Amino acid sequence: MTDALVLITRLADGAPSDSAAELLGAAALLGEPVAVVPVAASADAPSTDAPPAAPDSLAAALGALGAARVLLVAVDGLGAVATTPEVAALAAAVAAGTESGTAPAVVLLAHTAEGREIAGRLAVRLGAPIAYDAVGAAREGDRTVVRHSVLGGDYAVDSSIASARDGEPVAGPLIVTIRPGAVGERAAAVDARLEHLAASGGALHGARIEAVHPAAATGRPALRGAKVVVAGGRGLGKEGFGVAERLADRLGGAVGASRAAVDAGYVEGAAQVGQTGTTVAPDLYIALGISGAIQHRAGMQTAKTIVAINTDRDAPIFDVADFGLVGDALEIVPQLIAELDARGR
Ligand code: FAD
């Protein structure tokens, strides 16, 4: 079985970030999951990165998520230079695999702003093909087939790489960014083998990170990757937007919004869902007072279950909703919360 490398980024406390389970689950569909964890090469370098991980606990945590091997790659500039250290770490992992005769078939990253940039830079550095914003992946024979959701989610498109272009073999591996929340499969827990590697250093070019300011804690899950998202639109009005927040809190979900709601100042820009906001694929997406413009649907249409509440029975959001209620969200949502309370759910 060929290796499927996964870039593991870490939270402020050093633990694997939320995307790790999904990426390793996707990797297990394609080969042997190998977690690549960049770590700072020199402890005295100024860095905003997570604290040095305790290797054994990191290996245990990633093994529980299905990583057969955990590759700690020491790299210069981590947390001090944006994205190029991660590119260097992945390039070193690919090179090490190729030299030892186990060239990886794929490299998987989360389709986040950071993941997209790392993927693009890595593709250029390796001269390797890239499949962007995947919602699924499978191995068919010796080919990796990647699924994309396009044109606002109306079509699913499968892509794979040709083995040759202009008579020349296409360099691998295939680099794939996975849309957070889109892949439901999870890998079985294993005892991960811990390995160490050093990325050859040198000056790393890239934007220098002066400081990191974490967003104020809300106690809610992050929008990207949340299992439940309650999103509000212009129809709620500024005073009414709180019903979306109350329902989100009642369901333990994240708060999302249409661009119109963001532009009107009901909620901060980070909550925007859609073409120019965050793309989400939760188990449950509740749209309150959102018309369902194509730019909004592009960011939520792959949610597993969509519930819409809108006063306009012809609103396009109902075209993609599994359950629709025609009515005033400001009246319905408080009743819904009261009913949940009454049922003790
Ligand atoms: P409206 O379209 O004004 O809809 C409000 C809805 O609320 C209506 O359907 C109305 O019937 C309903 N309503 C009113 N009162 C109530 C009530 N009391 N209870 C229930 N329902 C009620 N939009 C995004 O969301 N995300 C994006 O990323 C995005 N990117 C864009 C990129 C480009 C290049 C462009 C041109 C546009 C983009 N837009 C995006 C904007 C998009 O086209 C729409 O304008 C926007 O999504 C509309 O937001 P809305 O549904 O909240 O508002």
Tab-separated table of C-alpha atoms and ligand atoms in Angstrom:
chain	number	residue	atom	x	y	z
A	1	MET	CA	0.000	0.000	0.000
A	2	THR	CA	1.349	3.466	-0.858
A	3	ASP	CA	1.678	6.230	1.681
A	4	ALA	CA	-0.915	8.975	1.972
A	5	LEU	CA	0.727	11.941	3.698
A	6	VAL	CA	-1.403	14.270	5.829
A	7	LEU	CA	-0.275	17.687	7.023
A	8	ILE	CA	-1.099	17.973	10.720
A	9	THR	CA	-1.249	21.476	12.111
A	10	ARG	CA	-1.515	21.979	15.838
A	11	LEU	CA	-3.647	24.001	18.223
A	12	ALA	CA	-2.209	26.531	20.646
A	13	ASP	CA	-1.843	23.805	23.292
A	14	GLY	CA	0.142	21.582	20.895
A	15	ALA	CA	-2.675	19.052	20.247
A	16	PRO	CA	-3.586	18.130	16.641
A	17	SER	CA	-6.041	20.587	15.105
A	18	ASP	CA	-9.676	19.683	14.444
A	19	SER	CA	-9.028	18.734	10.811
A	20	ALA	CA	-6.720	15.821	11.765
A	21	ALA	CA	-9.442	13.154	12.160
A	22	GLU	CA	-11.058	13.972	8.836
A	23	LEU	CA	-7.784	14.174	6.896
A	24	LEU	CA	-6.521	10.877	8.317
A	25	GLY	CA	-9.932	9.330	7.561
A	26	ALA	CA	-9.624	10.466	3.942
A	27	ALA	CA	-6.014	9.265	3.806
A	28	ALA	CA	-7.062	5.773	4.928
A	29	LEU	CA	-9.267	5.574	1.813
A	30	LEU	CA	-6.211	6.192	-0.362
A	31	GLY	CA	-3.286	4.388	1.240
A	32	GLU	CA	-1.429	4.106	4.528
A	33	PRO	CA	-2.059	7.288	6.525
A	34	VAL	CA	1.164	9.068	7.507
A	35	ALA	CA	0.858	12.154	9.712
A	36	VAL	CA	3.438	14.835	8.891
A	37	VAL	CA	3.888	17.176	11.845
A	38	PRO	CA	6.199	20.169	11.370
A	39	VAL	CA	8.058	21.062	14.576
A	40	ALA	CA	10.383	23.993	15.251
A	41	ALA	CA	14.006	23.094	14.492
A	42	SER	CA	15.596	25.422	17.019
A	43	ALA	CA	13.936	26.092	20.330
A	44	ASP	CA	15.502	29.525	20.716
A	45	ALA	CA	14.130	30.981	17.462
A	46	PRO	CA	11.350	33.548	18.011
A	47	SER	CA	8.148	31.711	17.214
A	48	THR	CA	4.405	32.081	17.582
A	49	ASP	CA	3.933	28.365	16.977
A	50	ALA	CA	2.298	25.922	19.359
A	51	PRO	CA	4.562	24.712	22.206
A	52	PRO	CA	6.839	21.785	21.391
A	53	ALA	CA	4.726	18.677	21.302
A	54	ALA	CA	5.445	15.771	23.619
A	55	PRO	CA	6.243	13.310	20.793
A	56	ASP	CA	4.809	10.245	22.490
A	57	SER	CA	1.479	11.833	23.357
A	58	LEU	CA	1.263	13.347	19.878
A	59	ALA	CA	1.921	9.915	18.331
A	60	ALA	CA	-0.702	8.356	20.596
A	61	ALA	CA	-3.259	11.035	19.706
A	62	LEU	CA	-2.626	10.691	15.970
A	63	GLY	CA	-2.543	6.880	16.152
A	64	ALA	CA	-5.975	7.001	17.767
A	65	LEU	CA	-7.117	8.893	14.669
A	66	GLY	CA	-5.625	6.281	12.337
A	67	ALA	CA	-2.066	7.462	11.573
A	68	ALA	CA	0.116	4.393	10.967
A	69	ARG	CA	3.224	6.565	11.180
A	70	VAL	CA	3.855	9.983	12.674
A	71	LEU	CA	6.679	11.883	11.047
A	72	LEU	CA	7.989	14.788	13.140
A	73	VAL	CA	9.778	17.066	10.698
A	74	ALA	CA	12.122	19.623	12.279
A	75	VAL	CA	12.006	22.779	10.203
A	76	ASP	CA	13.350	26.321	10.526
A	77	GLY	CA	11.049	29.291	10.833
A	78	LEU	CA	7.947	27.503	12.097
A	79	GLY	CA	5.627	30.075	13.630
A	80	ALA	CA	7.920	32.893	12.511
A	81	VAL	CA	7.419	32.685	8.735
A	82	ALA	CA	3.993	32.071	7.198
A	83	THR	CA	3.393	28.736	5.403
A	84	THR	CA	6.848	28.146	3.836
A	85	PRO	CA	8.078	26.045	6.815
A	86	GLU	CA	5.098	23.717	6.349
A	87	VAL	CA	5.881	23.524	2.614
A	88	ALA	CA	9.510	22.642	3.440
A	89	ALA	CA	8.389	19.973	5.922
A	90	LEU	CA	6.056	18.304	3.421
A	91	ALA	CA	8.639	18.496	0.620
A	92	ALA	CA	11.166	16.808	2.940
A	93	ALA	CA	8.666	14.064	3.793
A	94	VAL	CA	7.923	13.439	0.103
A	95	ALA	CA	11.645	13.353	-0.725
A	96	ALA	CA	12.392	10.946	2.135
A	97	GLY	CA	9.645	8.601	0.973
A	98	THR	CA	10.811	8.757	-2.633
A	99	GLU	CA	14.437	8.045	-1.658
A	100	SER	CA	13.420	5.033	0.425
A	101	GLY	CA	11.318	3.615	-2.408
A	102	THR	CA	7.942	4.420	-0.812
A	103	ALA	CA	6.997	7.522	-2.772
A	104	PRO	CA	3.674	8.815	-1.437
A	105	ALA	CA	0.692	8.720	-3.784
A	106	VAL	CA	-1.052	11.714	-2.230
A	107	VAL	CA	-0.559	14.612	0.162
A	108	LEU	CA	-3.713	15.774	1.941
A	109	LEU	CA	-4.299	19.179	3.526
A	110	ALA	CA	-7.352	20.964	4.901
A	111	HIS	CA	-8.998	23.361	2.446
A	112	THR	CA	-8.467	26.347	4.727
A	113	ALA	CA	-6.809	29.640	3.808
A	114	GLU	CA	-3.517	28.311	5.193
A	115	GLY	CA	-3.932	24.809	3.712
A	116	ARG	CA	-4.703	26.189	0.262
A	117	GLU	CA	-1.606	28.342	0.263
A	118	ILE	CA	0.647	25.522	1.460
A	119	ALA	CA	-0.846	23.165	-1.145
A	120	GLY	CA	-0.287	25.623	-3.981
A	121	ARG	CA	3.294	26.356	-2.971
A	122	LEU	CA	4.037	22.644	-2.533
A	123	ALA	CA	2.622	21.847	-5.982
A	124	VAL	CA	4.888	24.467	-7.546
A	125	ARG	CA	7.904	23.294	-5.575
A	126	LEU	CA	7.418	19.610	-6.509
A	127	GLY	CA	6.014	20.220	-9.997
A	128	ALA	CA	3.142	18.044	-8.793
A	129	PRO	CA	-0.564	18.121	-9.731
A	130	ILE	CA	-3.151	19.516	-7.340
A	131	ALA	CA	-6.835	18.738	-6.781
A	132	TYR	CA	-8.520	21.581	-5.004
A	133	ASP	CA	-11.484	21.658	-2.595
A	134	ALA	CA	-12.278	17.937	-2.614
A	135	VAL	CA	-15.423	16.599	-0.955
A	136	GLY	CA	-14.418	12.947	-1.366
A	137	ALA	CA	-11.619	10.703	-2.564
A	138	ALA	CA	-11.212	7.052	-3.516
A	139	ARG	CA	-8.610	4.674	-4.874
A	140	GLU	CA	-9.616	3.037	-8.167
A	141	GLY	CA	-6.949	0.540	-9.187
A	142	ASP	CA	-3.709	2.496	-9.100
A	143	ARG	CA	-5.471	5.840	-9.567
A	144	THR	CA	-6.593	8.368	-6.980
A	145	VAL	CA	-10.005	9.783	-7.887
A	146	VAL	CA	-11.040	13.013	-6.209
A	147	ARG	CA	-14.595	14.313	-6.047
A	148	HIS	CA	-15.472	18.014	-6.232
A	149	SER	CA	-18.791	19.777	-5.716
A	150	VAL	CA	-19.085	22.530	-8.329
A	151	LEU	CA	-21.430	25.210	-9.656
A	152	GLY	CA	-22.935	25.936	-6.277
A	153	GLY	CA	-23.140	22.241	-5.459
A	154	ASP	CA	-25.384	21.391	-8.424
A	155	TYR	CA	-22.829	19.005	-9.963
A	156	ALA	CA	-20.328	16.488	-8.624
A	157	VAL	CA	-17.174	16.152	-10.717
A	158	ASP	CA	-14.555	13.409	-10.378
A	159	SER	CA	-10.964	14.153	-11.320
A	160	SER	CA	-7.751	12.189	-11.473
A	161	ILE	CA	-4.328	12.836	-12.923
A	162	ALA	CA	-3.116	11.643	-16.272
A	163	SER	CA	-0.032	9.478	-16.068
A	164	ALA	CA	1.721	11.496	-18.762
A	165	ARG	CA	1.588	14.960	-20.297
A	166	ASP	CA	3.275	15.804	-23.601
A	167	GLY	CA	4.925	12.407	-23.495
A	168	GLU	CA	6.539	13.105	-20.120
A	169	PRO	CA	5.450	11.265	-16.959
A	170	VAL	CA	3.525	13.507	-14.566
A	171	ALA	CA	5.434	14.019	-11.337
A	172	GLY	CA	3.612	12.981	-8.189
A	173	PRO	CA	2.280	12.948	-5.609
A	174	LEU	CA	-1.237	14.272	-6.120
A	175	ILE	CA	-1.810	17.135	-3.677
A	176	VAL	CA	-5.395	17.327	-2.446
A	177	THR	CA	-7.131	19.927	-0.296
A	178	ILE	CA	-10.174	18.526	1.545
A	179	ARG	CA	-13.196	20.716	2.271
A	180	PRO	CA	-13.616	20.698	6.067
A	181	GLY	CA	-16.584	18.616	7.132
A	182	ALA	CA	-17.053	16.954	3.740
A	183	VAL	CA	-15.509	13.528	4.441
A	184	GLY	CA	-17.386	11.435	6.983
A	185	GLU	CA	-15.147	8.348	7.006
A	186	ARG	CA	-12.833	7.881	9.963
A	187	ALA	CA	-9.783	5.618	10.156
A	188	ALA	CA	-9.485	2.812	12.703
A	189	ALA	CA	-7.190	3.497	15.665
A	190	VAL	CA	-3.696	1.980	15.407
A	191	ASP	CA	-0.409	2.142	17.318
A	192	ALA	CA	1.476	4.811	15.411
A	193	ARG	CA	5.195	4.482	14.769
A	194	LEU	CA	7.081	7.673	15.591
A	195	GLU	CA	9.794	8.822	13.173
A	196	HIS	CA	11.983	11.915	12.976
A	197	LEU	CA	13.191	13.861	9.975
A	198	ALA	CA	14.956	17.179	9.465
A	199	ALA	CA	13.979	19.459	6.594
A	200	SER	CA	17.082	20.959	5.034
A	201	GLY	CA	16.895	24.555	6.196
A	202	GLY	CA	18.324	27.699	4.700
A	203	ALA	CA	16.566	31.041	4.584
A	204	LEU	CA	12.810	30.646	4.311
A	205	HIS	CA	11.163	33.283	2.186
A	206	GLY	CA	7.687	34.363	3.115
A	207	ALA	CA	5.696	36.825	5.182
A	208	ARG	CA	7.111	37.135	8.688
A	209	ILE	CA	4.610	36.581	11.490
A	210	GLU	CA	4.882	39.460	13.969
A	211	ALA	CA	2.079	38.394	16.301
A	212	VAL	CA	-0.978	36.159	16.437
A	213	HIS	CA	-4.187	37.488	17.944
A	214	PRO	CA	-6.658	34.650	18.588
A	215	ALA	CA	-10.297	35.527	18.000
A	216	ALA	CA	-12.234	36.258	21.175
A	217	ALA	CA	-13.510	32.999	22.658
A	218	THR	CA	-17.280	32.559	22.211
A	219	GLY	CA	-17.543	29.070	23.674
A	220	ARG	CA	-19.051	27.961	20.348
A	221	PRO	CA	-17.402	25.515	17.950
A	222	ALA	CA	-15.519	26.991	15.016
A	223	LEU	CA	-17.719	27.536	11.968
A	224	ARG	CA	-15.481	25.415	9.779
A	225	GLY	CA	-15.848	21.820	10.865
A	226	ALA	CA	-18.879	22.395	13.158
A	227	LYS	CA	-21.444	19.581	13.050
A	228	VAL	CA	-24.324	22.041	13.452
A	229	VAL	CA	-24.470	25.534	11.922
A	230	VAL	CA	-27.311	27.975	12.519
A	231	ALA	CA	-27.062	30.806	10.014
A	232	GLY	CA	-28.954	34.072	9.974
A	233	GLY	CA	-29.668	36.414	7.085
A	234	ARG	CA	-30.935	39.897	6.399
A	235	GLY	CA	-34.457	38.696	7.128
A	236	LEU	CA	-33.689	38.505	10.861
A	237	GLY	CA	-32.712	42.165	11.186
A	238	LYS	CA	-30.061	43.418	13.613
A	239	GLU	CA	-32.242	43.041	16.689
A	240	GLY	CA	-33.505	39.636	15.608
A	241	PHE	CA	-30.129	38.089	14.799
A	242	GLY	CA	-29.884	36.942	18.407
A	243	VAL	CA	-32.413	34.158	17.676
A	244	ALA	CA	-29.811	32.497	15.438
A	245	GLU	CA	-27.232	32.748	18.223
A	246	ARG	CA	-29.654	31.368	20.833
A	247	LEU	CA	-30.617	28.413	18.638
A	248	ALA	CA	-26.944	27.738	17.856
A	249	ASP	CA	-26.161	27.710	21.581
A	250	ARG	CA	-29.153	25.482	22.300
A	251	LEU	CA	-27.895	22.961	19.713
A	252	GLY	CA	-24.198	23.334	20.554
A	253	GLY	CA	-23.565	24.670	17.062
A	254	ALA	CA	-21.691	27.453	15.329
A	255	VAL	CA	-23.223	30.712	14.104
A	256	GLY	CA	-23.111	31.452	10.394
A	257	ALA	CA	-24.487	34.312	8.329
A	258	SER	CA	-25.239	35.488	4.831
A	259	ARG	CA	-23.127	38.229	3.358
A	260	ALA	CA	-26.053	40.627	3.576
A	261	ALA	CA	-26.216	40.036	7.340
A	262	VAL	CA	-22.469	40.617	7.632
A	263	ASP	CA	-22.562	43.737	5.451
A	264	ALA	CA	-25.413	45.116	7.569
A	265	GLY	CA	-23.256	44.656	10.682
A	266	TYR	CA	-25.451	42.057	12.399
A	267	VAL	CA	-22.453	39.810	12.971
A	268	GLU	CA	-18.699	39.726	12.345
A	269	GLY	CA	-17.315	38.859	8.908
A	270	ALA	CA	-15.802	35.565	10.091
A	271	ALA	CA	-19.362	34.170	10.268
A	272	GLN	CA	-20.006	34.608	6.540
A	273	VAL	CA	-20.889	31.415	4.691
A	274	GLY	CA	-20.628	31.224	0.936
A	275	GLN	CA	-18.558	31.827	-2.138
A	276	THR	CA	-16.589	34.656	-0.567
A	277	GLY	CA	-16.914	33.386	2.980
A	278	THR	CA	-16.413	30.021	4.641
A	279	THR	CA	-17.497	26.775	3.010
A	280	VAL	CA	-19.158	24.427	5.474
A	281	ALA	CA	-20.525	20.881	5.253
A	282	PRO	CA	-22.110	20.222	8.671
A	283	ASP	CA	-24.520	17.442	9.568
A	284	LEU	CA	-27.223	20.077	10.109
A	285	TYR	CA	-27.460	23.564	8.563
A	286	ILE	CA	-30.338	25.794	9.649
A	287	ALA	CA	-30.893	28.882	7.486
A	288	LEU	CA	-32.993	31.606	9.105
A	289	GLY	CA	-34.176	34.532	6.989
A	290	ILE	CA	-31.735	33.719	4.183
A	291	SER	CA	-33.034	33.881	0.612
A	292	GLY	CA	-30.548	31.312	-0.724
A	293	ALA	CA	-28.645	33.258	-3.388
A	294	ILE	CA	-26.295	31.054	-5.399
A	295	GLN	CA	-23.264	32.654	-3.734
A	296	HIS	CA	-24.628	31.605	-0.329
A	297	ARG	CA	-25.604	28.113	-1.456
A	298	ALA	CA	-22.103	27.551	-2.819
A	299	GLY	CA	-20.872	27.532	0.767
A	300	MET	CA	-23.438	25.264	2.423
A	301	GLN	CA	-25.087	23.083	-0.174
A	302	THR	CA	-23.128	19.966	0.756
A	303	ALA	CA	-24.504	20.028	4.321
A	304	LYS	CA	-26.065	16.649	5.107
A	305	THR	CA	-29.416	18.065	6.264
A	306	ILE	CA	-30.623	21.596	5.488
A	307	VAL	CA	-33.500	23.256	7.294
A	308	ALA	CA	-34.781	26.633	6.093
A	309	ILE	CA	-37.203	29.065	7.677
A	310	ASN	CA	-38.325	31.894	5.429
A	311	THR	CA	-41.446	34.038	5.060
A	312	ASP	CA	-41.262	33.772	1.260
A	313	ARG	CA	-42.412	30.351	0.041
A	314	ASP	CA	-40.630	30.977	-3.296
A	315	ALA	CA	-37.235	31.710	-1.717
A	316	PRO	CA	-34.502	29.716	-3.550
A	317	ILE	CA	-33.205	28.352	-0.241
A	318	PHE	CA	-36.174	25.945	-0.299
A	319	ASP	CA	-34.768	24.398	-3.519
A	320	VAL	CA	-31.877	22.926	-1.519
A	321	ALA	CA	-33.627	22.455	1.844
A	322	ASP	CA	-34.524	19.003	3.161
A	323	PHE	CA	-37.062	20.592	5.524
A	324	GLY	CA	-38.649	23.982	4.948
A	325	LEU	CA	-40.910	26.122	7.101
A	326	VAL	CA	-42.710	29.083	5.562
A	327	GLY	CA	-43.048	31.604	8.353
A	328	ASP	CA	-41.467	34.252	10.542
A	329	ALA	CA	-38.196	32.952	12.011
A	330	LEU	CA	-38.473	35.458	14.860
A	331	GLU	CA	-41.664	33.719	15.982
A	332	ILE	CA	-40.788	30.132	15.088
A	333	VAL	CA	-37.292	29.880	16.572
A	334	PRO	CA	-38.276	30.827	20.155
A	335	GLN	CA	-41.042	28.189	19.946
A	336	LEU	CA	-38.513	25.663	18.663
A	337	ILE	CA	-36.141	26.410	21.554
A	338	ALA	CA	-39.025	26.149	24.066
A	339	GLU	CA	-40.003	22.775	22.558
A	340	LEU	CA	-36.411	21.506	22.787
A	341	ASP	CA	-36.314	22.639	26.422
A	342	ALA	CA	-39.642	20.943	27.140
A	343	ARG	CA	-38.384	17.674	25.642
A	344	GLY	CA	-35.123	17.987	27.539
A	345	ARG	CA	-33.061	17.657	24.360
B	1	FAD	P1	-31.884	38.659	1.186
B	1	FAD	O1	-31.527	38.140	-0.147
B	1	FAD	O2	-32.285	40.042	1.356
B	1	FAD	O3	-32.899	37.638	1.820
B	1	FAD	C1	-33.529	37.823	3.048
B	1	FAD	C2	-34.571	36.718	3.175
B	1	FAD	O4	-35.169	36.763	4.451
B	1	FAD	C3	-35.697	36.816	2.146
B	1	FAD	O5	-35.783	35.568	1.454
B	1	FAD	C4	-36.938	37.064	2.987
B	1	FAD	O6	-38.099	36.420	2.452
B	1	FAD	C5	-36.552	36.465	4.309
B	1	FAD	N1	-37.220	37.027	5.479
B	1	FAD	C6	-37.515	38.319	5.762
B	1	FAD	N2	-38.019	38.435	7.013
B	1	FAD	C7	-38.041	37.172	7.524
B	1	FAD	C8	-38.440	36.625	8.770
B	1	FAD	N3	-38.919	37.418	9.751
B	1	FAD	N4	-38.352	35.294	8.951
B	1	FAD	C9	-37.914	34.476	7.975
B	1	FAD	N5	-37.499	34.944	6.769
B	1	FAD	C10	-37.553	36.278	6.565
B	1	FAD	N6	-23.760	35.989	-0.085
B	1	FAD	C11	-23.480	35.109	0.892
B	1	FAD	O7	-24.332	34.796	1.727
B	1	FAD	N7	-22.223	34.573	0.993
B	1	FAD	C12	-21.243	34.866	0.110
B	1	FAD	O8	-20.121	34.344	0.262
B	1	FAD	C13	-21.524	35.775	-0.951
B	1	FAD	N8	-20.588	36.081	-1.863
B	1	FAD	C14	-20.926	36.896	-2.908
B	1	FAD	C15	-19.988	37.135	-3.912
B	1	FAD	C16	-20.338	37.940	-4.992
B	1	FAD	C17	-19.314	38.152	-6.074
B	1	FAD	C18	-21.622	38.517	-5.052
B	1	FAD	C19	-21.995	39.376	-6.225
B	1	FAD	C20	-22.538	38.302	-4.069
B	1	FAD	C21	-22.204	37.501	-2.981
B	1	FAD	N9	-23.123	37.251	-1.954
B	1	FAD	C22	-22.826	36.345	-0.995
B	1	FAD	C23	-24.396	37.999	-1.844
B	1	FAD	C24	-25.592	37.216	-2.344
B	1	FAD	O9	-25.752	37.438	-3.735
B	1	FAD	C25	-26.883	37.700	-1.638
B	1	FAD	O10	-27.010	39.093	-1.828
B	1	FAD	C26	-26.906	37.408	-0.138
B	1	FAD	O11	-26.596	36.064	0.103
B	1	FAD	C27	-28.290	37.717	0.394
B	1	FAD	O12	-28.310	37.556	1.781
B	1	FAD	P2	-29.698	37.243	2.524
B	1	FAD	O13	-30.258	35.989	1.983
B	1	FAD	O14	-29.445	37.331	3.981
B	1	FAD	O15	-30.578	38.518	2.157
